[in-house]
């Protein structure tokens, strides 16, 4: 790639001439001599091969080419400034990236509100978001690939910050045999039916959390898949209520009338990497996740 002939300082000089209304005013603002500013602009025009400014009376006026190039130059100079700021922030301990691992059952709405609040404060810090199920989150914390993690599991050796609970409900299609019994359901009733469960994404010690010991069990990879299968009449499942509220409202899913435990509240917890202290961006994001777990 050919190296640029015009420097950022030259583009800044052109912007100053336009923004301040002339060579003399730009020279004063830049703390330079007027002859230096004039030479810089003349040199730019020579290097680019197109006129940028024309003198009308005592005022420097942009040409058509100058208007287009000035507009693009503002973007380039701003991006360069942001790059320098990011380098400074990294030197001061500001992270370039935060790895956030979240249990798939955590409400996306809460997450979105927190991330939206983080964006204007991020100062260029990227967020790498990853969803896992059950012990998959725990493994990311243990192997150090997560800076922050949200999980419903109590993870030994890590200090948790409790977040708001997520409600799970047992549901089936309205025409499912369990609903046709038209009475309160027992554990024995559930055991004789097909249950759809979500696969634990962890590899070392996967859990069967939520399985009620049904004789038939189908295991799927995501909450969305489980909801779609059950809404089609395939078995029953325990699912986060926030994920299936529209399916319930539309009549495609119906909460099972259990004698006990028709609704289960599971608290989720925020964990931080224990091997390295939280940098400023990670700490800000953690505080926002906690705040918007309560308000969202």
PDB file of C-alpha atoms in Angstrom:
ATOM      1  CA  UNK A   1       0.000   0.000   0.000  1.00  0.00           C
ATOM      2  CA  UNK A   2       1.327   3.420  -0.961  1.00  0.00           C
ATOM      3  CA  UNK A   3       2.221   5.646   1.982  1.00  0.00           C
ATOM      4  CA  UNK A   4       0.080   8.803   2.268  1.00  0.00           C
ATOM      5  CA  UNK A   5       1.764  11.986   1.069  1.00  0.00           C
ATOM      6  CA  UNK A   6      -0.301  14.291   3.288  1.00  0.00           C
ATOM      7  CA  UNK A   7       0.140  14.149   7.048  1.00  0.00           C
ATOM      8  CA  UNK A   8      -2.520  14.379   9.750  1.00  0.00           C
ATOM      9  CA  UNK A   9      -0.981  17.671  10.847  1.00  0.00           C
ATOM     10  CA  UNK A  10      -1.575  19.097   7.366  1.00  0.00           C
ATOM     11  CA  UNK A  11      -5.228  18.029   7.463  1.00  0.00           C
ATOM     12  CA  UNK A  12      -5.559  19.631  10.895  1.00  0.00           C
ATOM     13  CA  UNK A  13      -4.127  22.842   9.465  1.00  0.00           C
ATOM     14  CA  UNK A  14      -6.682  22.870   6.639  1.00  0.00           C
ATOM     15  CA  UNK A  15      -9.479  22.300   9.140  1.00  0.00           C
ATOM     16  CA  UNK A  16      -8.218  25.192  11.274  1.00  0.00           C
ATOM     17  CA  UNK A  17      -8.166  27.574   8.287  1.00  0.00           C
ATOM     18  CA  UNK A  18     -11.787  26.694   7.465  1.00  0.00           C
ATOM     19  CA  UNK A  19     -13.062  26.546  11.042  1.00  0.00           C
ATOM     20  CA  UNK A  20     -11.447  29.818  12.124  1.00  0.00           C
ATOM     21  CA  UNK A  21     -12.160  31.746   8.940  1.00  0.00           C
ATOM     22  CA  UNK A  22      -8.734  32.372   7.443  1.00  0.00           C
ATOM     23  CA  UNK A  23      -4.967  31.948   7.541  1.00  0.00           C
ATOM     24  CA  UNK A  24      -4.289  34.571  10.201  1.00  0.00           C
ATOM     25  CA  UNK A  25      -6.972  33.229  12.531  1.00  0.00           C
ATOM     26  CA  UNK A  26      -5.779  29.630  12.012  1.00  0.00           C
ATOM     27  CA  UNK A  27      -2.194  30.655  12.737  1.00  0.00           C
ATOM     28  CA  UNK A  28      -3.292  32.237  16.013  1.00  0.00           C
ATOM     29  CA  UNK A  29      -5.318  29.177  17.012  1.00  0.00           C
ATOM     30  CA  UNK A  30      -2.462  26.794  16.148  1.00  0.00           C
ATOM     31  CA  UNK A  31       0.218  29.031  17.706  1.00  0.00           C
ATOM     32  CA  UNK A  32       2.106  29.149  14.428  1.00  0.00           C
ATOM     33  CA  UNK A  33       3.147  31.886  12.031  1.00  0.00           C
ATOM     34  CA  UNK A  34       0.799  32.845   9.208  1.00  0.00           C
ATOM     35  CA  UNK A  35       3.533  32.096   6.658  1.00  0.00           C
ATOM     36  CA  UNK A  36       3.876  28.572   8.079  1.00  0.00           C
ATOM     37  CA  UNK A  37       0.129  27.950   7.709  1.00  0.00           C
ATOM     38  CA  UNK A  38       0.131  29.353   4.168  1.00  0.00           C
ATOM     39  CA  UNK A  39       3.074  27.147   3.212  1.00  0.00           C
ATOM     40  CA  UNK A  40       1.383  24.051   4.675  1.00  0.00           C
ATOM     41  CA  UNK A  41      -1.780  24.597   2.626  1.00  0.00           C
ATOM     42  CA  UNK A  42       0.190  25.336  -0.548  1.00  0.00           C
ATOM     43  CA  UNK A  43       2.262  22.222  -0.051  1.00  0.00           C
ATOM     44  CA  UNK A  44      -0.888  20.115   0.497  1.00  0.00           C
ATOM     45  CA  UNK A  45      -2.416  21.325  -2.736  1.00  0.00           C
ATOM     46  CA  UNK A  46       0.816  20.556  -4.570  1.00  0.00           C
ATOM     47  CA  UNK A  47       0.990  17.037  -3.085  1.00  0.00           C
ATOM     48  CA  UNK A  48      -2.665  16.266  -3.805  1.00  0.00           C
ATOM     49  CA  UNK A  49      -2.700  17.817  -7.242  1.00  0.00           C
ATOM     50  CA  UNK A  50      -6.036  19.581  -6.670  1.00  0.00           C
ATOM     51  CA  UNK A  51      -6.853  23.065  -5.329  1.00  0.00           C
ATOM     52  CA  UNK A  52      -8.421  23.019  -1.864  1.00  0.00           C
ATOM     53  CA  UNK A  53      -8.870  26.719  -1.137  1.00  0.00           C
ATOM     54  CA  UNK A  54      -9.382  29.803  -3.229  1.00  0.00           C
ATOM     55  CA  UNK A  55      -9.102  33.389  -2.007  1.00  0.00           C
ATOM     56  CA  UNK A  56     -12.203  35.530  -2.443  1.00  0.00           C
ATOM     57  CA  UNK A  57     -11.503  39.030  -1.193  1.00  0.00           C
ATOM     58  CA  UNK A  58      -9.829  38.476   2.158  1.00  0.00           C
ATOM     59  CA  UNK A  59     -11.462  35.113   2.840  1.00  0.00           C
ATOM     60  CA  UNK A  60     -10.243  31.598   2.039  1.00  0.00           C
ATOM     61  CA  UNK A  61     -13.095  29.585   0.481  1.00  0.00           C
ATOM     62  CA  UNK A  62     -13.170  25.856  -0.115  1.00  0.00           C
ATOM     63  CA  UNK A  63     -13.303  24.535  -3.643  1.00  0.00           C
ATOM     64  CA  UNK A  64     -15.647  21.643  -4.484  1.00  0.00           C
ATOM     65  CA  UNK A  65     -12.741  19.222  -4.117  1.00  0.00           C
ATOM     66  CA  UNK A  66     -11.807  20.924  -0.854  1.00  0.00           C
ATOM     67  CA  UNK A  67     -15.324  20.453   0.538  1.00  0.00           C
ATOM     68  CA  UNK A  68     -15.254  16.708  -0.164  1.00  0.00           C
ATOM     69  CA  UNK A  69     -11.722  16.159   1.088  1.00  0.00           C
ATOM     70  CA  UNK A  70     -12.237  18.273   4.202  1.00  0.00           C
ATOM     71  CA  UNK A  71     -15.287  16.236   5.181  1.00  0.00           C
ATOM     72  CA  UNK A  72     -13.374  12.957   4.787  1.00  0.00           C
ATOM     73  CA  UNK A  73     -10.328  14.387   6.559  1.00  0.00           C
ATOM     74  CA  UNK A  74     -12.371  15.096   9.676  1.00  0.00           C
ATOM     75  CA  UNK A  75     -13.211  11.389   9.925  1.00  0.00           C
ATOM     76  CA  UNK A  76      -9.562  10.412   9.433  1.00  0.00           C
ATOM     77  CA  UNK A  77      -8.265  12.864  12.051  1.00  0.00           C
ATOM     78  CA  UNK A  78     -10.964  11.802  14.533  1.00  0.00           C
ATOM     79  CA  UNK A  79     -10.108   8.122  14.053  1.00  0.00           C
ATOM     80  CA  UNK A  80      -6.413   8.861  14.552  1.00  0.00           C
ATOM     81  CA  UNK A  81      -7.190  10.752  17.750  1.00  0.00           C
ATOM     82  CA  UNK A  82      -9.296   7.841  19.017  1.00  0.00           C
ATOM     83  CA  UNK A  83      -6.447   5.438  18.233  1.00  0.00           C
ATOM     84  CA  UNK A  84      -3.985   7.539  20.208  1.00  0.00           C
ATOM     85  CA  UNK A  85      -6.468   7.798  23.080  1.00  0.00           C
ATOM     86  CA  UNK A  86      -6.917   4.022  23.104  1.00  0.00           C
ATOM     87  CA  UNK A  87      -3.142   3.527  23.265  1.00  0.00           C
ATOM     88  CA  UNK A  88      -2.955   5.952  26.200  1.00  0.00           C
ATOM     89  CA  UNK A  89      -5.830   4.211  27.971  1.00  0.00           C
ATOM     90  CA  UNK A  90      -4.185   0.819  27.499  1.00  0.00           C
ATOM     91  CA  UNK A  91      -0.987   2.225  29.011  1.00  0.00           C
ATOM     92  CA  UNK A  92      -3.064   3.427  31.975  1.00  0.00           C
ATOM     93  CA  UNK A  93      -4.631  -0.039  32.397  1.00  0.00           C
ATOM     94  CA  UNK A  94      -7.798   0.493  30.316  1.00  0.00           C
ATOM     95  CA  UNK A  95      -8.646  -2.776  28.584  1.00  0.00           C
ATOM     96  CA  UNK A  96      -8.949  -3.120  24.831  1.00  0.00           C
ATOM     97  CA  UNK A  97     -11.511  -5.908  25.290  1.00  0.00           C
ATOM     98  CA  UNK A  98     -13.740  -7.525  27.921  1.00  0.00           C
ATOM     99  CA  UNK A  99     -14.719 -11.193  27.642  1.00  0.00           C
ATOM    100  CA  UNK A 100     -18.283 -11.585  28.965  1.00  0.00           C
ATOM    101  CA  UNK A 101     -19.739 -15.096  29.305  1.00  0.00           C
ATOM    102  CA  UNK A 102     -23.449 -15.357  30.094  1.00  0.00           C
ATOM    103  CA  UNK A 103     -25.728 -18.274  30.895  1.00  0.00           C
ATOM    104  CA  UNK A 104     -28.264 -18.628  28.081  1.00  0.00           C
ATOM    105  CA  UNK A 105     -31.107 -18.338  30.604  1.00  0.00           C
ATOM    106  CA  UNK A 106     -30.144 -14.763  31.497  1.00  0.00           C
ATOM    107  CA  UNK A 107     -32.694 -12.304  30.057  1.00  0.00           C
ATOM    108  CA  UNK A 108     -31.367 -10.695  26.881  1.00  0.00           C
ATOM    109  CA  UNK A 109     -33.290  -7.508  27.688  1.00  0.00           C
ATOM    110  CA  UNK A 110     -31.358  -6.991  30.931  1.00  0.00           C
ATOM    111  CA  UNK A 111     -28.113  -7.635  29.106  1.00  0.00           C
ATOM    112  CA  UNK A 112     -28.968  -5.253  26.267  1.00  0.00           C
ATOM    113  CA  UNK A 113     -29.821  -2.396  28.642  1.00  0.00           C
ATOM    114  CA  UNK A 114     -26.516  -2.819  30.494  1.00  0.00           C
ATOM    115  CA  UNK A 115     -24.477  -2.999  27.272  1.00  0.00           C
ATOM    116  CA  UNK A 116     -26.240   0.059  25.861  1.00  0.00           C
ATOM    117  CA  UNK A 117     -25.345   1.990  29.016  1.00  0.00           C
ATOM    118  CA  UNK A 118     -21.745   0.761  28.752  1.00  0.00           C
ATOM    119  CA  UNK A 119     -21.275   1.833  25.134  1.00  0.00           C
ATOM    120  CA  UNK A 120     -20.766   5.615  25.691  1.00  0.00           C
ATOM    121  CA  UNK A 121     -18.445   4.837  28.613  1.00  0.00           C
ATOM    122  CA  UNK A 122     -16.432   2.123  26.877  1.00  0.00           C
ATOM    123  CA  UNK A 123     -13.813   4.455  25.328  1.00  0.00           C
ATOM    124  CA  UNK A 124     -13.186   1.981  22.527  1.00  0.00           C
ATOM    125  CA  UNK A 125     -13.211  -1.142  24.687  1.00  0.00           C
ATOM    126  CA  UNK A 126     -14.792  -4.042  22.813  1.00  0.00           C
ATOM    127  CA  UNK A 127     -17.090  -6.615  24.408  1.00  0.00           C
ATOM    128  CA  UNK A 128     -16.795 -10.252  23.373  1.00  0.00           C
ATOM    129  CA  UNK A 129     -20.124 -11.814  24.393  1.00  0.00           C
ATOM    130  CA  UNK A 130     -20.493 -15.579  24.634  1.00  0.00           C
ATOM    131  CA  UNK A 131     -23.464 -17.686  25.719  1.00  0.00           C
ATOM    132  CA  UNK A 132     -23.043 -20.969  27.569  1.00  0.00           C
ATOM    133  CA  UNK A 133     -25.365 -23.337  29.442  1.00  0.00           C
ATOM    134  CA  UNK A 134     -24.935 -24.397  33.097  1.00  0.00           C
ATOM    135  CA  UNK A 135     -21.354 -25.583  33.758  1.00  0.00           C
ATOM    136  CA  UNK A 136     -20.137 -24.107  30.461  1.00  0.00           C
ATOM    137  CA  UNK A 137     -19.978 -20.733  32.204  1.00  0.00           C
ATOM    138  CA  UNK A 138     -18.095 -22.256  35.141  1.00  0.00           C
ATOM    139  CA  UNK A 139     -15.478 -23.770  32.828  1.00  0.00           C
ATOM    140  CA  UNK A 140     -14.853 -20.387  31.166  1.00  0.00           C
ATOM    141  CA  UNK A 141     -14.196 -18.857  34.579  1.00  0.00           C
ATOM    142  CA  UNK A 142     -11.909 -21.657  35.693  1.00  0.00           C
ATOM    143  CA  UNK A 143      -9.837 -21.694  32.505  1.00  0.00           C
ATOM    144  CA  UNK A 144      -9.519 -17.895  32.582  1.00  0.00           C
ATOM    145  CA  UNK A 145     -11.273 -17.174  29.268  1.00  0.00           C
ATOM    146  CA  UNK A 146     -13.934 -14.997  30.966  1.00  0.00           C
ATOM    147  CA  UNK A 147     -13.339 -11.588  32.509  1.00  0.00           C
ATOM    148  CA  UNK A 148     -16.949 -11.482  33.719  1.00  0.00           C
ATOM    149  CA  UNK A 149     -19.473 -14.311  33.858  1.00  0.00           C
ATOM    150  CA  UNK A 150     -23.155 -14.635  34.745  1.00  0.00           C
ATOM    151  CA  UNK A 151     -24.229 -18.045  36.005  1.00  0.00           C
ATOM    152  CA  UNK A 152     -26.968 -19.672  38.062  1.00  0.00           C
ATOM    153  CA  UNK A 153     -24.445 -22.066  39.606  1.00  0.00           C
ATOM    154  CA  UNK A 154     -22.595 -21.514  42.848  1.00  0.00           C
ATOM    155  CA  UNK A 155     -18.979 -21.717  41.699  1.00  0.00           C
ATOM    156  CA  UNK A 156     -16.448 -22.688  44.355  1.00  0.00           C
ATOM    157  CA  UNK A 157     -13.498 -20.361  44.786  1.00  0.00           C
ATOM    158  CA  UNK A 158     -15.206 -17.306  43.272  1.00  0.00           C
ATOM    159  CA  UNK A 159     -16.974 -14.451  45.052  1.00  0.00           C
ATOM    160  CA  UNK A 160     -20.474 -13.985  43.598  1.00  0.00           C
ATOM    161  CA  UNK A 161     -22.551 -10.845  43.261  1.00  0.00           C
ATOM    162  CA  UNK A 162     -26.238 -11.793  43.323  1.00  0.00           C
ATOM    163  CA  UNK A 163     -28.374 -10.581  40.438  1.00  0.00           C
ATOM    164  CA  UNK A 164     -32.150 -10.615  40.077  1.00  0.00           C
ATOM    165  CA  UNK A 165     -33.857 -13.985  39.799  1.00  0.00           C
ATOM    166  CA  UNK A 166     -35.125 -15.603  36.605  1.00  0.00           C
ATOM    167  CA  UNK A 167     -38.485 -17.423  36.749  1.00  0.00           C
ATOM    168  CA  UNK A 168     -38.767 -20.841  35.130  1.00  0.00           C
ATOM    169  CA  UNK A 169     -42.134 -22.433  34.424  1.00  0.00           C
ATOM    170  CA  UNK A 170     -43.111 -25.936  33.310  1.00  0.00           C
ATOM    171  CA  UNK A 171     -45.010 -25.705  30.029  1.00  0.00           C
ATOM    172  CA  UNK A 172     -46.527 -27.841  27.312  1.00  0.00           C
ATOM    173  CA  UNK A 173     -48.754 -27.311  24.288  1.00  0.00           C
ATOM    174  CA  UNK A 174     -52.406 -26.750  25.336  1.00  0.00           C
ATOM    175  CA  UNK A 175     -53.364 -30.046  23.620  1.00  0.00           C
ATOM    176  CA  UNK A 176     -50.657 -32.061  25.399  1.00  0.00           C
ATOM    177  CA  UNK A 177     -51.930 -35.119  27.341  1.00  0.00           C
ATOM    178  CA  UNK A 178     -50.835 -33.538  30.630  1.00  0.00           C
ATOM    179  CA  UNK A 179     -53.284 -30.684  30.101  1.00  0.00           C
ATOM    180  CA  UNK A 180     -56.022 -33.112  29.120  1.00  0.00           C
ATOM    181  CA  UNK A 181     -55.962 -34.588  32.640  1.00  0.00           C
ATOM    182  CA  UNK A 182     -57.612 -31.342  33.781  1.00  0.00           C
ATOM    183  CA  UNK A 183     -56.327 -31.563  37.328  1.00  0.00           C
ATOM    184  CA  UNK A 184     -53.333 -30.678  39.419  1.00  0.00           C
ATOM    185  CA  UNK A 185     -50.341 -32.668  38.228  1.00  0.00           C
ATOM    186  CA  UNK A 186     -47.997 -34.765  40.354  1.00  0.00           C
ATOM    187  CA  UNK A 187     -44.392 -35.755  39.914  1.00  0.00           C
ATOM    188  CA  UNK A 188     -45.557 -39.202  38.773  1.00  0.00           C
ATOM    189  CA  UNK A 189     -47.627 -37.611  35.995  1.00  0.00           C
ATOM    190  CA  UNK A 190     -44.532 -35.869  34.658  1.00  0.00           C
ATOM    191  CA  UNK A 191     -42.328 -38.942  34.839  1.00  0.00           C
ATOM    192  CA  UNK A 192     -44.462 -40.791  32.318  1.00  0.00           C
ATOM    193  CA  UNK A 193     -44.089 -38.048  29.678  1.00  0.00           C
ATOM    194  CA  UNK A 194     -41.346 -36.881  27.329  1.00  0.00           C
ATOM    195  CA  UNK A 195     -39.308 -34.037  28.791  1.00  0.00           C
ATOM    196  CA  UNK A 196     -37.219 -31.682  26.643  1.00  0.00           C
ATOM    197  CA  UNK A 197     -34.047 -30.500  28.419  1.00  0.00           C
ATOM    198  CA  UNK A 198     -31.222 -28.126  27.476  1.00  0.00           C
ATOM    199  CA  UNK A 199     -27.772 -29.630  27.005  1.00  0.00           C
ATOM    200  CA  UNK A 200     -25.122 -28.448  29.439  1.00  0.00           C
ATOM    201  CA  UNK A 201     -22.414 -26.835  27.292  1.00  0.00           C
ATOM    202  CA  UNK A 202     -19.705 -27.769  29.796  1.00  0.00           C
ATOM    203  CA  UNK A 203     -17.506 -30.742  28.964  1.00  0.00           C
ATOM    204  CA  UNK A 204     -15.864 -31.695  32.231  1.00  0.00           C
ATOM    205  CA  UNK A 205     -18.837 -32.222  34.553  1.00  0.00           C
ATOM    206  CA  UNK A 206     -22.108 -31.618  32.659  1.00  0.00           C
ATOM    207  CA  UNK A 207     -25.223 -31.375  34.806  1.00  0.00           C
ATOM    208  CA  UNK A 208     -28.782 -32.638  34.397  1.00  0.00           C
ATOM    209  CA  UNK A 209     -30.256 -29.574  36.089  1.00  0.00           C
ATOM    210  CA  UNK A 210     -34.008 -29.336  35.515  1.00  0.00           C
ATOM    211  CA  UNK A 211     -34.489 -32.992  34.547  1.00  0.00           C
ATOM    212  CA  UNK A 212     -37.297 -34.515  36.562  1.00  0.00           C
ATOM    213  CA  UNK A 213     -36.381 -38.126  35.881  1.00  0.00           C
ATOM    214  CA  UNK A 214     -38.838 -38.568  33.020  1.00  0.00           C
ATOM    215  CA  UNK A 215     -38.549 -41.950  31.298  1.00  0.00           C
ATOM    216  CA  UNK A 216     -38.133 -40.195  27.957  1.00  0.00           C
ATOM    217  CA  UNK A 217     -35.773 -37.280  27.598  1.00  0.00           C
ATOM    218  CA  UNK A 218     -34.825 -35.326  24.496  1.00  0.00           C
ATOM    219  CA  UNK A 219     -31.794 -33.069  24.814  1.00  0.00           C
ATOM    220  CA  UNK A 220     -31.376 -29.952  22.679  1.00  0.00           C
ATOM    221  CA  UNK A 221     -28.683 -27.293  22.429  1.00  0.00           C
ATOM    222  CA  UNK A 222     -30.674 -24.099  23.069  1.00  0.00           C
ATOM    223  CA  UNK A 223     -33.650 -22.637  24.887  1.00  0.00           C
ATOM    224  CA  UNK A 224     -35.087 -21.448  21.572  1.00  0.00           C
ATOM    225  CA  UNK A 225     -35.077 -24.954  20.121  1.00  0.00           C
ATOM    226  CA  UNK A 226     -36.666 -26.394  23.248  1.00  0.00           C
ATOM    227  CA  UNK A 227     -39.436 -23.785  23.152  1.00  0.00           C
ATOM    228  CA  UNK A 228     -40.186 -24.492  19.484  1.00  0.00           C
ATOM    229  CA  UNK A 229     -40.357 -28.256  20.003  1.00  0.00           C
ATOM    230  CA  UNK A 230     -42.660 -27.986  22.999  1.00  0.00           C
ATOM    231  CA  UNK A 231     -44.857 -25.445  21.204  1.00  0.00           C
ATOM    232  CA  UNK A 232     -45.278 -28.090  18.484  1.00  0.00           C
ATOM    233  CA  UNK A 233     -46.609 -30.573  21.030  1.00  0.00           C
ATOM    234  CA  UNK A 234     -43.372 -32.493  21.654  1.00  0.00           C
ATOM    235  CA  UNK A 235     -43.190 -33.097  25.400  1.00  0.00           C
ATOM    236  CA  UNK A 236     -42.921 -30.563  28.194  1.00  0.00           C
ATOM    237  CA  UNK A 237     -40.048 -28.436  29.461  1.00  0.00           C
ATOM    238  CA  UNK A 238     -38.939 -26.056  32.146  1.00  0.00           C
ATOM    239  CA  UNK A 239     -38.203 -22.764  30.391  1.00  0.00           C
ATOM    240  CA  UNK A 240     -37.468 -19.174  31.460  1.00  0.00           C
ATOM    241  CA  UNK A 241     -40.768 -17.332  31.502  1.00  0.00           C
ATOM    242  CA  UNK A 242     -39.308 -14.232  29.819  1.00  0.00           C
ATOM    243  CA  UNK A 243     -38.262 -16.362  26.829  1.00  0.00           C
ATOM    244  CA  UNK A 244     -41.723 -17.829  26.197  1.00  0.00           C
ATOM    245  CA  UNK A 245     -44.112 -15.059  27.276  1.00  0.00           C
ATOM    246  CA  UNK A 246     -45.173 -14.415  23.678  1.00  0.00           C
ATOM    247  CA  UNK A 247     -45.772 -18.139  23.070  1.00  0.00           C
ATOM    248  CA  UNK A 248     -47.952 -18.311  26.189  1.00  0.00           C
ATOM    249  CA  UNK A 249     -49.864 -15.182  25.174  1.00  0.00           C
ATOM    250  CA  UNK A 250     -50.434 -16.638  21.688  1.00  0.00           C
ATOM    251  CA  UNK A 251     -51.781 -19.880  23.129  1.00  0.00           C
ATOM    252  CA  UNK A 252     -49.006 -22.077  21.756  1.00  0.00           C
ATOM    253  CA  UNK A 253     -47.730 -22.896  25.233  1.00  0.00           C
ATOM    254  CA  UNK A 254     -49.578 -23.295  28.501  1.00  0.00           C
ATOM    255  CA  UNK A 255     -48.204 -23.488  32.043  1.00  0.00           C
ATOM    256  CA  UNK A 256     -48.666 -26.935  33.586  1.00  0.00           C
ATOM    257  CA  UNK A 257     -50.875 -26.948  36.726  1.00  0.00           C
ATOM    258  CA  UNK A 258     -48.427 -28.656  39.075  1.00  0.00           C
ATOM    259  CA  UNK A 259     -49.386 -29.432  42.662  1.00  0.00           C
ATOM    260  CA  UNK A 260     -46.046 -28.054  43.775  1.00  0.00           C
ATOM    261  CA  UNK A 261     -43.380 -25.968  42.092  1.00  0.00           C
ATOM    262  CA  UNK A 262     -45.349 -24.639  39.152  1.00  0.00           C
ATOM    263  CA  UNK A 263     -42.923 -21.711  39.126  1.00  0.00           C
ATOM    264  CA  UNK A 264     -39.273 -21.789  40.108  1.00  0.00           C
ATOM    265  CA  UNK A 265     -37.146 -18.724  40.765  1.00  0.00           C
ATOM    266  CA  UNK A 266     -33.424 -19.129  40.142  1.00  0.00           C
ATOM    267  CA  UNK A 267     -31.007 -16.427  41.190  1.00  0.00           C
ATOM    268  CA  UNK A 268     -28.109 -15.718  38.887  1.00  0.00           C
ATOM    269  CA  UNK A 269     -24.726 -14.473  39.987  1.00  0.00           C
ATOM    270  CA  UNK A 270     -22.046 -12.257  38.501  1.00  0.00           C
ATOM    271  CA  UNK A 271     -18.470 -13.519  38.816  1.00  0.00           C
ATOM    272  CA  UNK A 272     -15.138 -11.931  37.919  1.00  0.00           C
ATOM    273  CA  UNK A 273     -11.884 -13.533  36.855  1.00  0.00           C
ATOM    274  CA  UNK A 274      -9.919 -14.325  40.017  1.00  0.00           C
ATOM    275  CA  UNK A 275      -6.524 -14.548  38.327  1.00  0.00           C
ATOM    276  CA  UNK A 276      -6.296 -10.879  37.364  1.00  0.00           C
ATOM    277  CA  UNK A 277      -7.742  -7.722  38.916  1.00  0.00           C
ATOM    278  CA  UNK A 278     -10.580  -5.984  37.119  1.00  0.00           C
ATOM    279  CA  UNK A 279      -9.485  -3.127  34.902  1.00  0.00           C
ATOM    280  CA  UNK A 280     -11.527   0.085  34.751  1.00  0.00           C
ATOM    281  CA  UNK A 281     -13.667  -0.968  31.757  1.00  0.00           C
ATOM    282  CA  UNK A 282     -14.435  -4.371  33.299  1.00  0.00           C
ATOM    283  CA  UNK A 283     -15.396  -2.737  36.580  1.00  0.00           C
ATOM    284  CA  UNK A 284     -17.727  -0.252  34.860  1.00  0.00           C
ATOM    285  CA  UNK A 285     -19.407  -3.060  32.912  1.00  0.00           C
ATOM    286  CA  UNK A 286     -19.766  -5.167  36.066  1.00  0.00           C
ATOM    287  CA  UNK A 287     -21.434  -2.282  37.913  1.00  0.00           C
ATOM    288  CA  UNK A 288     -23.849  -1.737  35.002  1.00  0.00           C
ATOM    289  CA  UNK A 289     -24.752  -5.442  34.848  1.00  0.00           C
ATOM    290  CA  UNK A 290     -25.574  -5.346  38.556  1.00  0.00           C
ATOM    291  CA  UNK A 291     -27.544  -2.101  38.265  1.00  0.00           C
ATOM    292  CA  UNK A 292     -29.632  -3.194  35.294  1.00  0.00           C
ATOM    293  CA  UNK A 293     -30.277  -6.631  36.697  1.00  0.00           C
ATOM    294  CA  UNK A 294     -32.388  -4.798  39.249  1.00  0.00           C
ATOM    295  CA  UNK A 295     -34.028  -2.222  36.995  1.00  0.00           C
ATOM    296  CA  UNK A 296     -34.530  -4.173  33.752  1.00  0.00           C
TER     297      UNK A 296
END
